[in-house]
JSON list of C-alpha atoms and ligand atoms in Angstrom, two decimals:
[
{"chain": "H", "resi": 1, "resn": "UNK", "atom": "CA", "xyz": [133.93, 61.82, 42.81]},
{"chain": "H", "resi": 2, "resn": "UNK", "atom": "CA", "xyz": [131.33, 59.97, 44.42]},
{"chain": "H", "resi": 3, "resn": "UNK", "atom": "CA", "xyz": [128.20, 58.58, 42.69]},
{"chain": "H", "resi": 4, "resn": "UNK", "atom": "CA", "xyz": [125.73, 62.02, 42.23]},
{"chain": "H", "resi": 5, "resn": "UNK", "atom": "CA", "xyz": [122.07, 60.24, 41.65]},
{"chain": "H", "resi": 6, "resn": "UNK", "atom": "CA", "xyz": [120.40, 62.25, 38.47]},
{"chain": "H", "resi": 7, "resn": "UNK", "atom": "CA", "xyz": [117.35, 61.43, 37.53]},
{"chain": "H", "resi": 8, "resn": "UNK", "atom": "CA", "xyz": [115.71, 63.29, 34.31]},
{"chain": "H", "resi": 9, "resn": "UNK", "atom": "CA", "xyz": [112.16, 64.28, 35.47]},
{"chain": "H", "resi": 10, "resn": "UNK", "atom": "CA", "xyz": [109.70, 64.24, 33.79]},
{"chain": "H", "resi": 11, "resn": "UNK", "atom": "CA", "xyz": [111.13, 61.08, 31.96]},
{"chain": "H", "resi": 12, "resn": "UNK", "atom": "CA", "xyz": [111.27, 59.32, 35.43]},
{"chain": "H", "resi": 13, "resn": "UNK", "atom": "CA", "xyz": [107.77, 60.67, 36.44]},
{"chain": "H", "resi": 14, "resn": "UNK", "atom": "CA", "xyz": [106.19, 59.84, 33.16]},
{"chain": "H", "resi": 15, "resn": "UNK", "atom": "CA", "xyz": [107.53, 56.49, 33.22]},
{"chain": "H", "resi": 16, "resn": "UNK", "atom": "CA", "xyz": [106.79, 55.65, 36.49]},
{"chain": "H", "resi": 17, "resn": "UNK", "atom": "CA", "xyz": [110.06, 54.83, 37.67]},
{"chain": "H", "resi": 18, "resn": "UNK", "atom": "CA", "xyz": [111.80, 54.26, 41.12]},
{"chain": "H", "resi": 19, "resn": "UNK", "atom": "CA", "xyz": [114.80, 54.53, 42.94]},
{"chain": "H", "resi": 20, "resn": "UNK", "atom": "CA", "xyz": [116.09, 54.10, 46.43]},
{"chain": "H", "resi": 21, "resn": "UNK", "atom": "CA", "xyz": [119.56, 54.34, 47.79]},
{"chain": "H", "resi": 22, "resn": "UNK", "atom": "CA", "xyz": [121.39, 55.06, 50.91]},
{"chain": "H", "resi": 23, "resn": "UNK", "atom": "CA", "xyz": [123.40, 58.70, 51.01]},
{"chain": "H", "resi": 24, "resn": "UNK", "atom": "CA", "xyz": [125.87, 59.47, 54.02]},
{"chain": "H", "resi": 25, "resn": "UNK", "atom": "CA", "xyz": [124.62, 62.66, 56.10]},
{"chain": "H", "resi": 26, "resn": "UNK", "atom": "CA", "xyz": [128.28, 63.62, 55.49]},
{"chain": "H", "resi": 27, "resn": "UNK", "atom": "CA", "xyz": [127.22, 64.87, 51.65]},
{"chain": "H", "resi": 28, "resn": "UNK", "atom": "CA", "xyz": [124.81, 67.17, 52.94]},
{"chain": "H", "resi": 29, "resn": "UNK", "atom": "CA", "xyz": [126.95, 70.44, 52.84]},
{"chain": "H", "resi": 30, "resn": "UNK", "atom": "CA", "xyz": [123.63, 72.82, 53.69]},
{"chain": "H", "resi": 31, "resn": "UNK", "atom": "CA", "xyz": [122.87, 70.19, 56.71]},
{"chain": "H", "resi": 32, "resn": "UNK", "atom": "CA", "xyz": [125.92, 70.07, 58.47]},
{"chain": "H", "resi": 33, "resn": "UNK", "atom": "CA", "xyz": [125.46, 73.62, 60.78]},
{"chain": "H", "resi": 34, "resn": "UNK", "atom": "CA", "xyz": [122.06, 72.01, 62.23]},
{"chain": "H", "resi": 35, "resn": "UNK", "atom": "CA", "xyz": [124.08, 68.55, 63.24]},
{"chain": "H", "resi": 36, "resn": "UNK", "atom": "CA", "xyz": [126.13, 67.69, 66.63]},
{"chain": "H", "resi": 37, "resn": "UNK", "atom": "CA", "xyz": [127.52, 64.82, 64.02]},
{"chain": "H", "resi": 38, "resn": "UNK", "atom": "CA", "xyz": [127.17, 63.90, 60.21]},
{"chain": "H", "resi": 39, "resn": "UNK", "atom": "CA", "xyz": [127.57, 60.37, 61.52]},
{"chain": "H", "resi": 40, "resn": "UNK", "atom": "CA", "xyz": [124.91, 58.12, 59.89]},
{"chain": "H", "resi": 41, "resn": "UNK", "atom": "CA", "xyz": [123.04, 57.98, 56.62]},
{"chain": "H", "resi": 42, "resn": "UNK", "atom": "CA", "xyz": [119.99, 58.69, 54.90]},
{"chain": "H", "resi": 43, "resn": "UNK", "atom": "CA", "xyz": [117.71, 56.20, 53.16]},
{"chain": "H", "resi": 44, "resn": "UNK", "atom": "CA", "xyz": [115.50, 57.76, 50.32]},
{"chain": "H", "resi": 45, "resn": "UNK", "atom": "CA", "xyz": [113.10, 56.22, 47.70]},
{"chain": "H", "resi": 46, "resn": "UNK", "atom": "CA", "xyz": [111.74, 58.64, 44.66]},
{"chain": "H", "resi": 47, "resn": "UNK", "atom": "CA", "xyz": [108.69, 57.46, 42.87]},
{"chain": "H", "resi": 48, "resn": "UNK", "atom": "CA", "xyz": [108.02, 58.97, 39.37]},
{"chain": "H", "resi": 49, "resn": "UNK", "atom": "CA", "xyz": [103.73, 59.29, 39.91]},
{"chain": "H", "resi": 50, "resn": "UNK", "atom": "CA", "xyz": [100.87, 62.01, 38.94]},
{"chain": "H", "resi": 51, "resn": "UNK", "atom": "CA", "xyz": [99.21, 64.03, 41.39]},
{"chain": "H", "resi": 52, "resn": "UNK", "atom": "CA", "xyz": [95.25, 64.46, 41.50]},
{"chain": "H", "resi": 53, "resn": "UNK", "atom": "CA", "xyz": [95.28, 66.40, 38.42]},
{"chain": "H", "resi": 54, "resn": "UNK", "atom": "CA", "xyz": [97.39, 64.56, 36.15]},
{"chain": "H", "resi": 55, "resn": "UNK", "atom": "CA", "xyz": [100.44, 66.28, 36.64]},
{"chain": "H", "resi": 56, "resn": "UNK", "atom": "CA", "xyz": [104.16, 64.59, 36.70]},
{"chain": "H", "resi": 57, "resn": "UNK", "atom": "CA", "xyz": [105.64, 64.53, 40.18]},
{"chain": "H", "resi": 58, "resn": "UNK", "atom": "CA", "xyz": [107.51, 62.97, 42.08]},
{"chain": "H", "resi": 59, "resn": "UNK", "atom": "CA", "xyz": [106.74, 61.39, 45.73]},
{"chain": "H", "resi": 60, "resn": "UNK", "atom": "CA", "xyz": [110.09, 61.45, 47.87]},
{"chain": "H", "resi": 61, "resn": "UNK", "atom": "CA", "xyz": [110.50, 59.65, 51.25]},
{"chain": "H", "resi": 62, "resn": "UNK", "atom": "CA", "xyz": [113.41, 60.29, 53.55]},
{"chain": "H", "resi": 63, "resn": "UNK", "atom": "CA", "xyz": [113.93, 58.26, 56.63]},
{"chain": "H", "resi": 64, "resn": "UNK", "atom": "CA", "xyz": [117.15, 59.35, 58.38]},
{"chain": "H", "resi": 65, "resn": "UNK", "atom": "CA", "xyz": [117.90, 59.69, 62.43]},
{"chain": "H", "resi": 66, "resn": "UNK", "atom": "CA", "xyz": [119.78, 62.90, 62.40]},
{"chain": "H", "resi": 67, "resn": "UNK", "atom": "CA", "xyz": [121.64, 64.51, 65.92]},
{"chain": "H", "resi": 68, "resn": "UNK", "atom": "CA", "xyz": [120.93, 68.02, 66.38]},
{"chain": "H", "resi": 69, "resn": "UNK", "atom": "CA", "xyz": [121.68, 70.10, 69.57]},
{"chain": "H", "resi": 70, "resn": "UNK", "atom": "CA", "xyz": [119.25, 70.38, 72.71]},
{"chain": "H", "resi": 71, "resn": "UNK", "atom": "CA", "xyz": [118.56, 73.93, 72.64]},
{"chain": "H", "resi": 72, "resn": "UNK", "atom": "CA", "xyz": [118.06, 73.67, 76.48]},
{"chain": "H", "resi": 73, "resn": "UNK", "atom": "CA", "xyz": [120.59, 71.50, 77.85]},
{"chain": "H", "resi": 74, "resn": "UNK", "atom": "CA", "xyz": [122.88, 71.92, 74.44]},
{"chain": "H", "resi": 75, "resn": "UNK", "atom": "CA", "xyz": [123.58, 67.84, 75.16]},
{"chain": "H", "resi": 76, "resn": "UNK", "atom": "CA", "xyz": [123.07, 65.57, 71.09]},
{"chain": "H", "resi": 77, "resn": "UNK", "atom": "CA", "xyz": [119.31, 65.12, 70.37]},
{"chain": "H", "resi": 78, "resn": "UNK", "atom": "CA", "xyz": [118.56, 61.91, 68.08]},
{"chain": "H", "resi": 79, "resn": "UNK", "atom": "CA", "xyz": [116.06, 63.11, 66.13]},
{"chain": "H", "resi": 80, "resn": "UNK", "atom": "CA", "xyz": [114.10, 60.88, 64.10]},
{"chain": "H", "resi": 81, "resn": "UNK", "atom": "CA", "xyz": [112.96, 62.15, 60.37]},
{"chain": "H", "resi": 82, "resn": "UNK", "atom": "CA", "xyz": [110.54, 59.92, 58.44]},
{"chain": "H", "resi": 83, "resn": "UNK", "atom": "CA", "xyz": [109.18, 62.64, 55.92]},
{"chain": "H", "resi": 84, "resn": "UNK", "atom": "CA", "xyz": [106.91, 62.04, 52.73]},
{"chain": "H", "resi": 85, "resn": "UNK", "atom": "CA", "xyz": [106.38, 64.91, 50.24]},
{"chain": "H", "resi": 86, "resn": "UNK", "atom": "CA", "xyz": [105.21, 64.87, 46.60]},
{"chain": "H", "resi": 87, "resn": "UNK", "atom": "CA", "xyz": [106.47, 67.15, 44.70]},
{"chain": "H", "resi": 88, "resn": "UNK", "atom": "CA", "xyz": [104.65, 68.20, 41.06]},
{"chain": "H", "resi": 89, "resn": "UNK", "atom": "CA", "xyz": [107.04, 69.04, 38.52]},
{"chain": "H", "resi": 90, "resn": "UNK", "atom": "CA", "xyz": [107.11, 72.19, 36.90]},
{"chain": "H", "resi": 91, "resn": "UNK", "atom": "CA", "xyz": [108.45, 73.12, 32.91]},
{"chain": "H", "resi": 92, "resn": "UNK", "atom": "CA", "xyz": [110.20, 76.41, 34.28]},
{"chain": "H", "resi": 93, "resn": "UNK", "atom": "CA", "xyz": [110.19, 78.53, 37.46]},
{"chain": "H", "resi": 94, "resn": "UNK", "atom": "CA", "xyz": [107.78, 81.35, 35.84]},
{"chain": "H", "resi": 95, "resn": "UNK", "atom": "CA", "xyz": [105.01, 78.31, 35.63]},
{"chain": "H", "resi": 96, "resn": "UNK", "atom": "CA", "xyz": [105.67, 77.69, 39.25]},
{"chain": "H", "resi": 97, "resn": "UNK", "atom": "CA", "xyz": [105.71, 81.88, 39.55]},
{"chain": "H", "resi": 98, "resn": "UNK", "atom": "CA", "xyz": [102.60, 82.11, 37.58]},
{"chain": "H", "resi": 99, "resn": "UNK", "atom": "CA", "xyz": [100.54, 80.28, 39.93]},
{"chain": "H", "resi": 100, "resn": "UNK", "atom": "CA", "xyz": [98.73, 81.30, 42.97]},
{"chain": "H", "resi": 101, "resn": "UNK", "atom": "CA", "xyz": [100.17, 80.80, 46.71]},
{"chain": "H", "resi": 102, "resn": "UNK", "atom": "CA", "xyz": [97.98, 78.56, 48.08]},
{"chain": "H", "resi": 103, "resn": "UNK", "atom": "CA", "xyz": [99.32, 76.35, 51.66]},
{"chain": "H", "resi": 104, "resn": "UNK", "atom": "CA", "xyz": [96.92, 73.37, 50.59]},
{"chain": "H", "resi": 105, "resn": "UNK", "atom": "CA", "xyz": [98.96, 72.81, 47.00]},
{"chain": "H", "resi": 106, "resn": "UNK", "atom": "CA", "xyz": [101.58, 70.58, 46.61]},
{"chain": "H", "resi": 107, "resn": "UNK", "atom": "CA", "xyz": [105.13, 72.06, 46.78]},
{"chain": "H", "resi": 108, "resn": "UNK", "atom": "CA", "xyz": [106.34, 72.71, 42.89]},
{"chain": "H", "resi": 109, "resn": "UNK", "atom": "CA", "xyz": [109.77, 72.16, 41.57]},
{"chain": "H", "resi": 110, "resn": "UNK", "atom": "CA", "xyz": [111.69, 72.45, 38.36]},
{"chain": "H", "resi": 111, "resn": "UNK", "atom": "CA", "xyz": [112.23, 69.47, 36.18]},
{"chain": "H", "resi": 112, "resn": "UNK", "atom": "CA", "xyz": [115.69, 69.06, 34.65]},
{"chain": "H", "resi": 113, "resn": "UNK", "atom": "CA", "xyz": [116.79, 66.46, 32.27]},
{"chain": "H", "resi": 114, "resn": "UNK", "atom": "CA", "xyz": [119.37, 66.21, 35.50]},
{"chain": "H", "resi": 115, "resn": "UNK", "atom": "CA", "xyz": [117.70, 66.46, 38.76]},
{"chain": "H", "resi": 116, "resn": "UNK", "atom": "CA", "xyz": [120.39, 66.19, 41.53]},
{"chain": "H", "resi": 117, "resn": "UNK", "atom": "CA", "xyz": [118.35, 64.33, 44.20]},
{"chain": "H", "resi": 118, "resn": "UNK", "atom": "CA", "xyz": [120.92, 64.75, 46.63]},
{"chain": "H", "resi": 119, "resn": "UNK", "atom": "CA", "xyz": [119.46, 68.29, 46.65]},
{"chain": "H", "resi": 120, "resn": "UNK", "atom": "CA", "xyz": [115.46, 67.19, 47.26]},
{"chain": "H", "resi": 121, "resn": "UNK", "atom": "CA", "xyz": [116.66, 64.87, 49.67]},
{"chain": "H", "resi": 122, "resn": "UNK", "atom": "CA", "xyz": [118.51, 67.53, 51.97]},
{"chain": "H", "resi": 123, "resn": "UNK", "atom": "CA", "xyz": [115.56, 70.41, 51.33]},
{"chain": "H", "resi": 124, "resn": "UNK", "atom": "CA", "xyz": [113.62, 67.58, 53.05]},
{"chain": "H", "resi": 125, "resn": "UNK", "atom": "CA", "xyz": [115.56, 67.42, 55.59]},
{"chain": "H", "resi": 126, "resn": "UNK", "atom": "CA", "xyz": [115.93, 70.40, 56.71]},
{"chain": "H", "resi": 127, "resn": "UNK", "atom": "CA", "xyz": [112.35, 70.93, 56.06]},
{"chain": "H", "resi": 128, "resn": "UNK", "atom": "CA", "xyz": [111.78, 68.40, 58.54]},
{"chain": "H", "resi": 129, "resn": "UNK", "atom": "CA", "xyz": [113.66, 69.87, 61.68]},
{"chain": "H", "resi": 130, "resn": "UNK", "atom": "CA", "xyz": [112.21, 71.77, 64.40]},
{"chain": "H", "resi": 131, "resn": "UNK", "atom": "CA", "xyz": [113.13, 75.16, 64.84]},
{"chain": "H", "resi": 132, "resn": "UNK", "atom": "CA", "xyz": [114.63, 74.74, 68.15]},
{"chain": "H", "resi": 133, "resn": "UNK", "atom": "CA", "xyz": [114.81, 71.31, 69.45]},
{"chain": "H", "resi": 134, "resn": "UNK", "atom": "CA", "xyz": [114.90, 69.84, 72.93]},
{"chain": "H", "resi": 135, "resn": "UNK", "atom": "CA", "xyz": [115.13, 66.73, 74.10]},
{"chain": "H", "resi": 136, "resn": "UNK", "atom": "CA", "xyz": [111.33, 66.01, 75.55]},
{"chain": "H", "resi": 137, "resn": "UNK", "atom": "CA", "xyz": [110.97, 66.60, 79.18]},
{"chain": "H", "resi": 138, "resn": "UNK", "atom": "CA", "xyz": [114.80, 68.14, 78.85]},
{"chain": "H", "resi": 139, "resn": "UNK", "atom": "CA", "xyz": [115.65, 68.32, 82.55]},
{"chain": "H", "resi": 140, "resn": "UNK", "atom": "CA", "xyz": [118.70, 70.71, 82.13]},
{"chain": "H", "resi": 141, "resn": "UNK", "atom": "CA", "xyz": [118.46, 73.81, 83.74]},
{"chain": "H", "resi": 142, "resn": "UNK", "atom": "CA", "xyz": [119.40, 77.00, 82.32]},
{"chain": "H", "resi": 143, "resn": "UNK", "atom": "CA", "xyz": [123.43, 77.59, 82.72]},
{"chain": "H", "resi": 144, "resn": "UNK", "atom": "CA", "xyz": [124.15, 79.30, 86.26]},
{"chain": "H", "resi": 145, "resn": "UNK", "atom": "CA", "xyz": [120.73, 78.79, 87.62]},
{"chain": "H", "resi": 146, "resn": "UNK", "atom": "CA", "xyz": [122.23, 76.70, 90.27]},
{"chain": "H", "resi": 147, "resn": "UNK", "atom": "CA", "xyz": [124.60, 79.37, 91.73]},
{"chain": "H", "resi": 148, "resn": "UNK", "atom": "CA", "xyz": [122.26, 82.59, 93.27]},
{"chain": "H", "resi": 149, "resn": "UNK", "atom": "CA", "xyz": [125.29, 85.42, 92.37]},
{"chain": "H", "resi": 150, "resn": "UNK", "atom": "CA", "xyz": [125.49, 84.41, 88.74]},
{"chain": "H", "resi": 151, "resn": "UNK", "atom": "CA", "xyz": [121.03, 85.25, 88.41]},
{"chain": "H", "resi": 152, "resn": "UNK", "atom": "CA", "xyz": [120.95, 88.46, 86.53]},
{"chain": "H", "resi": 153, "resn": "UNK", "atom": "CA", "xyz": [118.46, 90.14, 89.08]},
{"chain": "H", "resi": 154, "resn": "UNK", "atom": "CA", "xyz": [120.72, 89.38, 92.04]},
{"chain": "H", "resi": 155, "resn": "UNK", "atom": "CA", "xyz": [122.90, 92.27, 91.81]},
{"chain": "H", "resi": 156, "resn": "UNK", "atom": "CA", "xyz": [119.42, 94.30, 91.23]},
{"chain": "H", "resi": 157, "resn": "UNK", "atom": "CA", "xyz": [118.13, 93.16, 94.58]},
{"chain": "H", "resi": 158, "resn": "UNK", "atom": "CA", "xyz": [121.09, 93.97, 96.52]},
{"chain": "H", "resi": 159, "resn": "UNK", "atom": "CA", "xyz": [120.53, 97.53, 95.62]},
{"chain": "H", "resi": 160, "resn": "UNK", "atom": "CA", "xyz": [116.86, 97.49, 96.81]},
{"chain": "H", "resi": 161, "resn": "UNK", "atom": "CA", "xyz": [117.44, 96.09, 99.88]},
{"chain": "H", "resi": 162, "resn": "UNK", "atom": "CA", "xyz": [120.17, 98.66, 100.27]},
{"chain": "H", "resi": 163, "resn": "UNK", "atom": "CA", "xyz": [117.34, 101.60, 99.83]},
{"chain": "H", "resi": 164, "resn": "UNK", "atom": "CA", "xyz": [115.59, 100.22, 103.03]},
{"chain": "Q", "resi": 201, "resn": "ZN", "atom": "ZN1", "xyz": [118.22, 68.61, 76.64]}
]
């Protein structure tokens, strides 16, 4: 089994605490559909910290270069991720419930005596990826554009012309 980093919340927030490591994109199980490779790994660093209202949270950074697909030309797309979220710990999920949706707060999660950080890492991640990426200035032209007979309408303007 390989090493599972655990941290215990609110202890770790409360006292301030730190950690960084290195996890392979391989581990990512939820990740692994979006990538052309799980070659590569992901550096993280979780600092335990209180947000504007005194609140235990934790500030995550992710840095990772991750290959997705070009939804254009369908070639691998390095795409870089450098992503920095704090995230205000909450007792239960009804406290997190109880409050008001609001885009400008601070994304809420549960504390546990045995936070699996593997798991804030990849939400991150995948967070962090565009919805359909391309490589910029993607130069690939739609499959079959190059050959007239395969264009959907050409088949549809043989029959006009045939009306004339
Ligand atoms: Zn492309």
């Amino acid at each position: 089994m390989s090493h599972q980093p655990v941290i215990d919340g609110f202890e770790f927030a409360t006292a301030g605490a730190t950690q960084e490591g290195t996890l392979p994109l391989s581990s990512f199980p939820r990740l692994q559909d979006l990538l052309v490779s799980d070659a590569g790994d992901v550096r993280y660093a979780v600092h335990g910290v209180r947000d504007e209202r005194g609140r235990s949270s934790l500030e995550l950074r992710v840095r990772a270069t991750l290959q997705l697909r070009c939804q254009r030309c369908l070639a691998p797309l390095p795409y870089e991720v450098s992503e920095q979220a704090l995230l205000v710990l909450a007792g239960s999920q009804a406290e997190i419930d109880a409050e008001p949706l609001d885009v400008e707060s601070p994304d809420r999660v549960v504390a546990a005596k045995d936070m699996d950080l593997r798991a804030l890492v990849e939400d991150e991640l995948i967070l962090a990826l565009p919805y359909a990426p391309r490589h910029d200035g993607c130069e690939a032209r739609p499959e079959g554009s190059d050959r007239g007979a395969s264009s959907p309408f050409a088949g549809l303007r043989g029959m006009m012309q045939r009306k004339h």
